[in-house]
Amino acid sequence: MRSLALGLFCLLCCDAVRLDRRRPKPITARRQNESTVQTKALENACKAIPLDFFFVIDSSRSIRPNDYEKVKTFIINLLQFLEVGSDATRVGLLQYGSVVQPEFSLNTYTKKAEVEQAVRNMEHLATGTMTGLAIQYTMETAFTEEQGARPKSMHIPRIAMIVTDGRPQDTVEEVAAQARRAGIQIFAIGVGRVDMNTLKAIGSEPHSEHVHLVANFSQIETLISVFQSKLCGDAEMCDVVDHQCQHICVSSPASYRCKCRKGFTLNPDGKTCKGIDYCDLGNHGCEHDCVSVPESYICRCNKGYVLNLDGKTCSKIDHCADGSHGCEQEFMNTADSCICKCRRGFTLRPDGKTCKKLDHCADGSHGCEQEFMNTEDSCVCKCRKGYTLRPDGKTCKKIDHCADGKHGCEQEFMNTEDSCVCKCRTGYTLQPDGKTCQQTECGDGVMDLVFVIDGSKSLGPANFELVKQFVNGIVDSLNISRMGTHVGLLQYSTKVRTEFTLSQYTTARNIKQAVSRMQYMGRGSMTGSALRHMFEFSFSAKEGARPNTPRVSIVFTDGRSQDDVSEWATKAKNSGVTIYVLGIGKAIEQELREIASEPDEKHLYYAEDFEKMGEITKKLKSRICTDKPSDDSMCQCENMIMFQNQVTEKLKNLFQNIEAMSQRLETLENQLVHN
């Protein structure tokens, strides 16, 4: 009896030891002011749910060192609910600031102790807040099979937990939506003054389960108990949350989804259900219209048709079939009746059955040179736009809108189809009044100029149109010609695209049209790659760069580059390219200085927003014209060619004036004939 009691006592003690070993231990913070996980939340045993779990941790400079330690403690406490192992839950982590720094991937560690030690060894980055870049890395790299994620065919939930304390310096909406569509379940945790709309743009639906905001880092530990119910499999999610599903709630690891009963489909709100529209299923086979009825559908025909016996196809009702229409010439079946028609050159009489000839032009004897028109009594001749009918009533002559001499043009004029338009000689531009001319601001300068234009997503389509106006404003101030200034342009975002080369256009008009046709790229911002392309290709002989001609580049950007700009900007400047840089909004001053030629005050321009870009444009045009190269740098051969071009242009204008005078004399002659 005594041995039986002793054995029972030993058995109870062993069970107590095993129970104690299964219970997760709370991890205490290493500093005095750090919170600890609530013991009550940790006392509940956690059922093992295999997950691919990835932490995305904000390590920006706005997080103080002691708060950074609290985040690490929060991660370690959260790990207590996960069974870490290659066949259980795999854990990875990155921290980010201005760049993304992966700490360990999903296949780096297979033991919880190793993961905890790696978290303790993390060092604070204390830089910017590129949250969108971190989410993109998580989607494109962290959750790949090469980095330890298990194949989607295994249906292992992929979970990303993002912890941030500030406003992102890049966009997050689109990349977060892509990540969610890729099957990543995102929990967004905000600390402090984080915009709730930003968190909702990141986190998965429903937001009540995936988006959390606490006032400070001391309160982040209060979320431990919340995530225990999400990460542990002891309780069905549908049993512990207010799911609001109209029909059926289906639990899944760390979440739930709503489902509808047979005969119903889920509405876009993901909660309520509506009856199935059997016509929308696409297999009704109705030739014309399908009409849904309770639990089925019926086919209907359009007006003028009748449903066939198969209940699906339709046959047209032929109102002319009985031959009682009484039409003199032709007839046509319509949806409502049989109507009479007449052949070409005839019109239907009021009786609606007989026809009479009405087209006086139908026999082709009108003799009109251009166009003709049938009237009630005869066929009359007409002229196309820009022409007038001669007295013979048959032939046409071109209208000279310049003949009366009232055009008021200061230099030259040209007759067009609609009016007389004014023109300016080479080296001059037409003023807004459409009559007077002004010498171009850089009319005597010759250079090879390449624009490098930022087309990144942060710019936006509306502001991109303002940038195109800025480019055309600079072009208007230049002497664009075959022997004058040549202009090329490239646009960049994540990639670089040459819009047109230096040799492609030799007139300001063609250049401005090409600028207006540019399509907005709208992605990343690889300014360094654009500078490399400009240096290696844009100023090459293949793309039209001329020897002994000054080389100038105008670089426009509105934000931080995603790659290095210093190397290729320096190479371009050392090769003789003068670089002007214009920064708008979030452009980084240090990057602008690295790009611009020296001195900065002559080559670097900055505006807080696009409304002030007009002032910068004026200053930049003035500076380019002030620093324009002298014509003395051109060889005598080039000066001779320019002189020949000027003589040719003047002869061309002389012949145009002679032709205009000839047209005016013809007009006066016709007026005398009429008088």
Coordinates of C-alpha atoms in Angstrom, one line a residue, residues 211-583:
V211 CA -4.6 46.8 -38.7
H212 CA -3.6 47.9 -35.2
L213 CA -2.4 51.3 -33.9
V214 CA -0.9 52.0 -30.4
A215 CA 0.0 55.3 -28.9
N216 CA 3.6 54.5 -28.1
F217 CA 6.2 51.7 -28.0
S218 CA 5.4 51.0 -24.3
Q219 CA 2.0 49.9 -25.4
I220 CA 3.1 47.6 -28.2
E221 CA 3.2 44.7 -25.8
T222 CA -0.6 45.0 -25.3
L223 CA -0.9 43.4 -28.8
I224 CA 0.7 40.1 -27.7
S225 CA -2.7 38.8 -26.4
V226 CA -4.4 39.9 -29.6
F227 CA -2.0 38.0 -31.9
Q228 CA -2.1 34.9 -29.6
S229 CA -5.7 34.3 -30.7
K230 CA -4.7 35.0 -34.4
L231 CA -1.6 32.8 -34.5
C232 CA -2.7 29.9 -32.3
G233 CA -5.0 27.3 -33.5
D234 CA -6.8 26.5 -30.2
A235 CA -9.9 28.6 -31.2
E236 CA -11.6 29.0 -34.5
M237 CA -11.4 32.6 -35.7
C238 CA -15.1 32.6 -36.5
D239 CA -15.7 31.9 -32.8
V240 CA -13.6 34.7 -31.4
V241 CA -14.3 37.6 -33.8
D242 CA -17.5 39.5 -34.8
H243 CA -17.3 38.2 -38.4
Q244 CA -20.7 39.7 -39.6
C245 CA -20.9 37.0 -42.3
Q246 CA -24.5 36.8 -43.6
H247 CA -24.5 33.0 -44.3
I248 CA -21.3 31.0 -43.4
C249 CA -18.0 31.9 -41.7
V250 CA -14.9 29.8 -42.6
S251 CA -11.9 30.0 -40.2
S252 CA -8.3 30.0 -41.6
P253 CA -5.0 30.4 -39.8
A254 CA -4.8 33.9 -38.4
S255 CA -8.0 35.0 -40.2
Y256 CA -11.4 34.0 -41.6
R257 CA -13.5 34.4 -44.8
C258 CA -17.3 34.6 -45.5
K259 CA -19.1 32.0 -47.7
C260 CA -22.6 31.9 -49.1
R261 CA -25.0 29.0 -49.3
K262 CA -25.7 27.2 -52.6
G263 CA -27.6 29.4 -55.0
F264 CA -26.0 32.6 -53.7
T265 CA -22.8 34.5 -54.4
L266 CA -20.7 36.8 -52.2
N267 CA -21.1 40.6 -52.6
P268 CA -18.0 42.8 -53.0
D269 CA -18.3 43.7 -49.3
G270 CA -17.1 40.2 -48.5
K271 CA -19.9 39.8 -45.9
T272 CA -23.3 39.7 -47.5
C273 CA -24.8 37.4 -50.2
K274 CA -27.1 37.8 -53.2
G275 CA -29.0 35.3 -55.3
I276 CA -27.2 34.0 -58.3
D277 CA -28.1 35.6 -61.7
Y278 CA -28.3 32.4 -63.8
C279 CA -27.9 34.5 -67.0
D280 CA -24.5 35.8 -65.7
L281 CA -23.2 32.2 -65.6
G282 CA -22.8 32.5 -69.4
N283 CA -24.1 29.1 -70.3
H284 CA -27.7 30.0 -71.0
G285 CA -27.4 29.7 -74.8
C286 CA -29.9 32.4 -75.5
E287 CA -29.4 33.9 -79.0
H288 CA -30.8 37.3 -78.0
D289 CA -31.7 38.1 -74.4
C290 CA -31.6 36.1 -71.2
V291 CA -34.0 36.9 -68.3
S292 CA -33.3 35.5 -64.8
V293 CA -36.2 34.0 -62.9
P294 CA -36.1 32.3 -59.5
E295 CA -33.7 29.3 -59.7
S296 CA -33.6 29.4 -63.5
Y297 CA -33.8 31.6 -66.6
I298 CA -35.8 32.1 -69.8
C299 CA -34.8 33.3 -73.3
R300 CA -36.5 36.2 -75.1
C301 CA -36.1 37.7 -78.6
N302 CA -35.6 41.2 -79.8
K303 CA -38.5 43.2 -81.4
G304 CA -39.3 41.8 -84.8
Y305 CA -38.3 38.3 -83.9
V306 CA -40.1 35.2 -82.5
L307 CA -38.7 32.5 -80.3
N308 CA -38.1 29.1 -81.9
L309 CA -39.3 25.8 -80.5
D310 CA -35.9 25.1 -79.0
G311 CA -36.5 27.9 -76.5
K312 CA -33.2 29.6 -77.3
T313 CA -32.8 30.7 -80.9
C314 CA -34.9 33.4 -82.7
S315 CA -36.3 33.9 -86.2
K316 CA -37.0 37.2 -87.9
I317 CA -40.6 38.1 -88.6
D318 CA -41.0 38.8 -92.4
H319 CA -43.7 41.4 -92.8
C320 CA -43.1 41.4 -96.6
A321 CA -43.6 37.7 -97.1
D322 CA -47.3 37.8 -98.2
G323 CA -46.5 40.2 -101.1
S324 CA -49.2 42.7 -100.1
H325 CA -46.9 45.6 -99.6
G326 CA -47.7 47.3 -103.1
C327 CA -44.2 48.9 -103.4
E328 CA -43.3 50.2 -107.0
Q329 CA -39.6 49.6 -106.9
E330 CA -38.1 48.0 -103.7
F331 CA -39.2 47.0 -100.2
M332 CA -37.5 46.3 -96.9
N333 CA -38.6 44.3 -93.9
T334 CA -38.2 46.1 -90.5
A335 CA -39.0 45.1 -86.9
D336 CA -42.5 46.6 -87.2
S337 CA -43.6 46.4 -90.8
C338 CA -42.7 46.2 -94.5
I339 CA -41.7 49.6 -95.9
C340 CA -41.1 50.7 -99.5
K341 CA -37.9 52.0 -100.9
C342 CA -36.7 53.7 -104.2
R343 CA -33.7 53.0 -106.3
R344 CA -30.8 55.5 -106.5
G345 CA -31.9 58.8 -108.3
F346 CA -35.5 58.4 -107.1
T347 CA -37.4 59.5 -104.1
L348 CA -40.5 58.0 -102.4
R349 CA -43.8 59.8 -103.1
P350 CA -46.1 60.8 -100.2
D351 CA -48.2 57.7 -100.8
G352 CA -45.3 55.7 -99.4
K353 CA -45.4 53.2 -102.4
T354 CA -44.5 54.9 -105.7
C355 CA -41.2 56.7 -106.7
K356 CA -40.2 59.7 -108.7
K357 CA -36.8 60.8 -110.1
L358 CA -35.2 63.6 -108.0
D359 CA -31.4 63.4 -108.3
H360 CA -30.5 65.9 -111.1
C361 CA -26.8 65.0 -110.6
A362 CA -27.3 61.2 -111.1
D363 CA -26.6 61.1 -114.8
G364 CA -23.1 62.7 -114.4
S365 CA -23.6 65.5 -116.9
H366 CA -23.1 68.3 -114.4
G367 CA -19.5 69.0 -115.4
C368 CA -18.4 70.1 -111.9
E369 CA -14.6 70.2 -111.3
Q370 CA -14.7 69.3 -107.6
E371 CA -18.1 68.6 -106.0
F372 CA -21.8 68.9 -106.8
M373 CA -25.1 69.1 -105.0
N374 CA -28.5 68.1 -106.0
T375 CA -31.2 70.7 -105.3
E376 CA -35.0 70.5 -105.8
D377 CA -34.7 72.0 -109.3
S378 CA -31.2 71.3 -110.6
C379 CA -27.6 70.1 -109.9
V380 CA -25.2 72.8 -108.8
C381 CA -21.5 72.8 -108.5
K382 CA -19.5 73.3 -105.3
C383 CA -15.9 73.7 -104.3
R384 CA -13.9 72.2 -101.5
K385 CA -12.9 74.1 -98.5
G386 CA -10.3 76.8 -99.4
Y387 CA -11.6 77.2 -102.9
T388 CA -14.2 79.4 -104.6
L389 CA -16.4 78.9 -107.7
R390 CA -15.3 80.7 -110.9
P391 CA -17.9 82.7 -112.9
D392 CA -18.4 79.7 -115.2
G393 CA -20.2 77.9 -112.4
K394 CA -18.1 74.8 -113.0
T395 CA -14.4 75.2 -112.2
C396 CA -12.8 76.3 -108.9
K397 CA -9.8 78.4 -107.8
K398 CA -7.9 78.6 -104.6
I399 CA -9.0 81.4 -102.2
D400 CA -6.1 83.8 -101.4
H401 CA -6.9 85.0 -97.8
C402 CA -3.8 87.3 -98.0
A403 CA -4.8 89.1 -101.2
D404 CA -6.5 92.1 -99.5
G405 CA -3.2 93.0 -97.6
K406 CA -5.0 93.2 -94.3
H407 CA -3.0 90.4 -92.6
G408 CA -0.8 92.8 -90.7
C409 CA 2.1 90.4 -90.6
E410 CA 5.4 92.1 -89.6
Q411 CA 7.7 89.8 -91.6
E412 CA 6.2 87.1 -93.8
F413 CA 2.7 85.6 -94.5
M414 CA 1.3 82.3 -95.9
N415 CA -2.0 81.5 -97.4
T416 CA -3.7 78.4 -95.9
E417 CA -7.0 76.7 -96.5
D418 CA -8.8 78.7 -93.8
S419 CA -6.9 82.0 -93.4
C420 CA -3.8 84.0 -93.9
V421 CA -1.2 83.2 -91.2
C422 CA 1.9 85.2 -90.3
K423 CA 5.4 83.7 -90.2
C424 CA 8.8 84.8 -89.0
R425 CA 12.2 84.6 -90.6
T426 CA 14.9 82.2 -89.2
G427 CA 16.1 83.4 -85.8
Y428 CA 12.8 85.0 -84.9
T429 CA 9.6 83.6 -83.2
L430 CA 6.0 84.6 -83.6
Q431 CA 4.6 86.6 -80.7
P432 CA 1.3 85.7 -79.0
D433 CA -0.5 88.4 -81.1
G434 CA 0.1 86.2 -84.1
K435 CA 1.5 89.1 -86.2
T436 CA 4.8 90.5 -84.8
C437 CA 8.1 88.7 -84.5
Q438 CA 10.8 88.7 -81.8
Q439 CA 14.4 87.5 -82.1
T440 CA 14.9 84.3 -80.1
E441 CA 16.7 84.7 -76.8
C442 CA 19.5 82.4 -77.8
G443 CA 19.3 83.2 -81.5
D444 CA 23.0 83.4 -82.0
G445 CA 24.0 80.4 -79.9
V446 CA 25.0 76.9 -81.1
M447 CA 25.0 73.9 -78.9
D448 CA 24.0 70.2 -78.5
L449 CA 21.4 70.2 -75.7
V450 CA 20.0 66.9 -74.1
F451 CA 17.1 67.0 -71.7
V452 CA 17.1 64.3 -69.0
I453 CA 13.5 64.2 -67.7
D454 CA 12.3 62.4 -64.5
G455 CA 9.1 60.4 -65.4
S456 CA 8.8 58.6 -62.0
K457 CA 5.5 57.7 -60.3
S458 CA 5.8 60.5 -57.7
L459 CA 5.5 63.1 -60.4
G460 CA 2.0 62.3 -61.5
P461 CA 0.4 62.8 -65.0
A462 CA -0.7 66.4 -64.3
N463 CA 2.7 67.6 -63.3
F464 CA 4.3 65.6 -66.1
E465 CA 2.3 67.9 -68.5
L466 CA 3.8 70.9 -66.7
V467 CA 7.3 69.4 -67.3
K468 CA 6.6 69.1 -71.0
Q469 CA 5.6 72.8 -71.1
F470 CA 8.8 73.6 -69.3
V471 CA 10.8 71.8 -72.0
N472 CA 9.0 73.5 -74.8
G473 CA 9.5 76.9 -73.1
I474 CA 13.3 76.3 -73.2
V475 CA 13.1 75.1 -76.8
D476 CA 11.3 78.4 -77.8
S477 CA 14.3 80.4 -76.6
L478 CA 16.8 78.5 -78.8
N479 CA 17.9 78.9 -82.4
I480 CA 16.9 75.4 -83.6
S481 CA 18.2 74.6 -87.1
R482 CA 20.4 72.3 -89.0
M483 CA 23.5 74.5 -88.4
G484 CA 22.2 75.9 -85.1
T485 CA 21.3 74.3 -81.8
H486 CA 20.3 70.6 -81.8
V487 CA 18.1 69.1 -79.1
G488 CA 17.6 65.5 -77.8
L489 CA 15.6 64.2 -74.9
L490 CA 15.4 61.1 -72.8
Q491 CA 12.9 60.1 -70.1
Y492 CA 13.6 57.8 -67.1
S493 CA 11.9 56.0 -64.3
T494 CA 12.9 52.5 -63.5
K495 CA 14.3 52.3 -67.0
V496 CA 15.7 54.9 -69.5
R497 CA 13.9 55.7 -72.8
T498 CA 15.3 57.9 -75.6
E499 CA 12.4 60.0 -76.8
F500 CA 14.4 61.6 -79.6
T501 CA 18.1 62.0 -80.5
L502 CA 20.1 65.1 -81.3
S503 CA 20.0 64.4 -85.0
Q504 CA 16.3 63.5 -85.2
Y505 CA 14.7 67.0 -85.5
T506 CA 16.1 70.3 -86.9
T507 CA 13.1 72.6 -86.3
A508 CA 11.6 73.9 -83.0
R509 CA 8.1 72.9 -84.2
N510 CA 9.0 69.3 -84.7
I511 CA 10.8 69.1 -81.4
K512 CA 7.8 70.6 -79.5
Q513 CA 5.4 68.2 -81.2
A514 CA 7.7 65.3 -80.2
V515 CA 7.7 66.6 -76.6
S516 CA 3.9 66.8 -76.6
R517 CA 3.6 63.2 -77.8
M518 CA 5.7 61.9 -74.9
Q519 CA 4.0 59.2 -72.8
Y520 CA 4.4 59.3 -69.0
M521 CA 6.3 56.3 -67.7
G522 CA 5.3 56.5 -64.1
R523 CA 7.4 54.0 -62.1
G524 CA 10.7 54.3 -60.1
S525 CA 13.4 56.9 -60.2
M526 CA 16.8 55.7 -61.4
T527 CA 18.6 59.1 -62.0
G528 CA 22.0 57.5 -62.0
S529 CA 21.1 55.1 -64.9
A530 CA 19.7 58.1 -66.9
L531 CA 23.0 60.0 -66.4
R532 CA 24.9 57.0 -67.6
H533 CA 22.7 56.7 -70.7
M534 CA 23.2 60.4 -71.4
F535 CA 27.0 60.1 -71.0
E536 CA 27.4 56.9 -73.0
F537 CA 24.9 57.3 -75.8
S538 CA 23.1 60.7 -76.1
F539 CA 26.3 62.7 -76.8
S540 CA 27.7 60.0 -79.2
A541 CA 28.2 60.7 -82.9
K542 CA 25.8 57.9 -83.7
E543 CA 23.0 59.9 -82.1
G544 CA 24.0 63.1 -83.7
A545 CA 26.5 64.8 -81.4
R546 CA 28.7 67.2 -83.4
P547 CA 32.5 67.7 -82.9
N548 CA 33.7 71.1 -81.6
T549 CA 30.1 71.9 -80.5
P550 CA 29.4 72.8 -76.8
R551 CA 27.5 70.0 -75.0
V552 CA 24.8 71.0 -72.5
S553 CA 22.4 68.8 -70.5
I554 CA 19.4 69.9 -68.4
V555 CA 18.4 67.4 -65.8
F556 CA 14.9 67.5 -64.2
T557 CA 14.0 65.5 -61.0
D558 CA 11.4 65.7 -58.3
G559 CA 12.7 63.2 -55.7
R560 CA 15.4 61.0 -54.3
S561 CA 17.1 58.7 -56.8
Q562 CA 17.0 54.9 -56.2
D563 CA 20.6 54.6 -57.4
D564 CA 23.9 56.5 -57.2
V565 CA 24.2 59.7 -59.3
S566 CA 27.7 60.9 -58.4
E567 CA 29.8 58.5 -60.6
W568 CA 28.1 59.2 -64.0
A569 CA 27.4 62.9 -63.3
T570 CA 31.2 63.3 -62.7
K571 CA 32.1 61.4 -65.8
A572 CA 29.8 63.5 -67.9
K573 CA 31.1 66.7 -66.5
N574 CA 34.7 65.6 -66.9
S575 CA 34.0 64.8 -70.6
G576 CA 33.0 68.4 -71.2
V577 CA 29.2 68.3 -70.7
T578 CA 27.8 71.3 -68.8
I579 CA 25.0 70.1 -66.6
Y580 CA 22.1 72.3 -65.3
V581 CA 19.8 70.6 -62.8
L582 CA 16.3 71.6 -61.8
G583 CA 14.9 70.0 -58.6

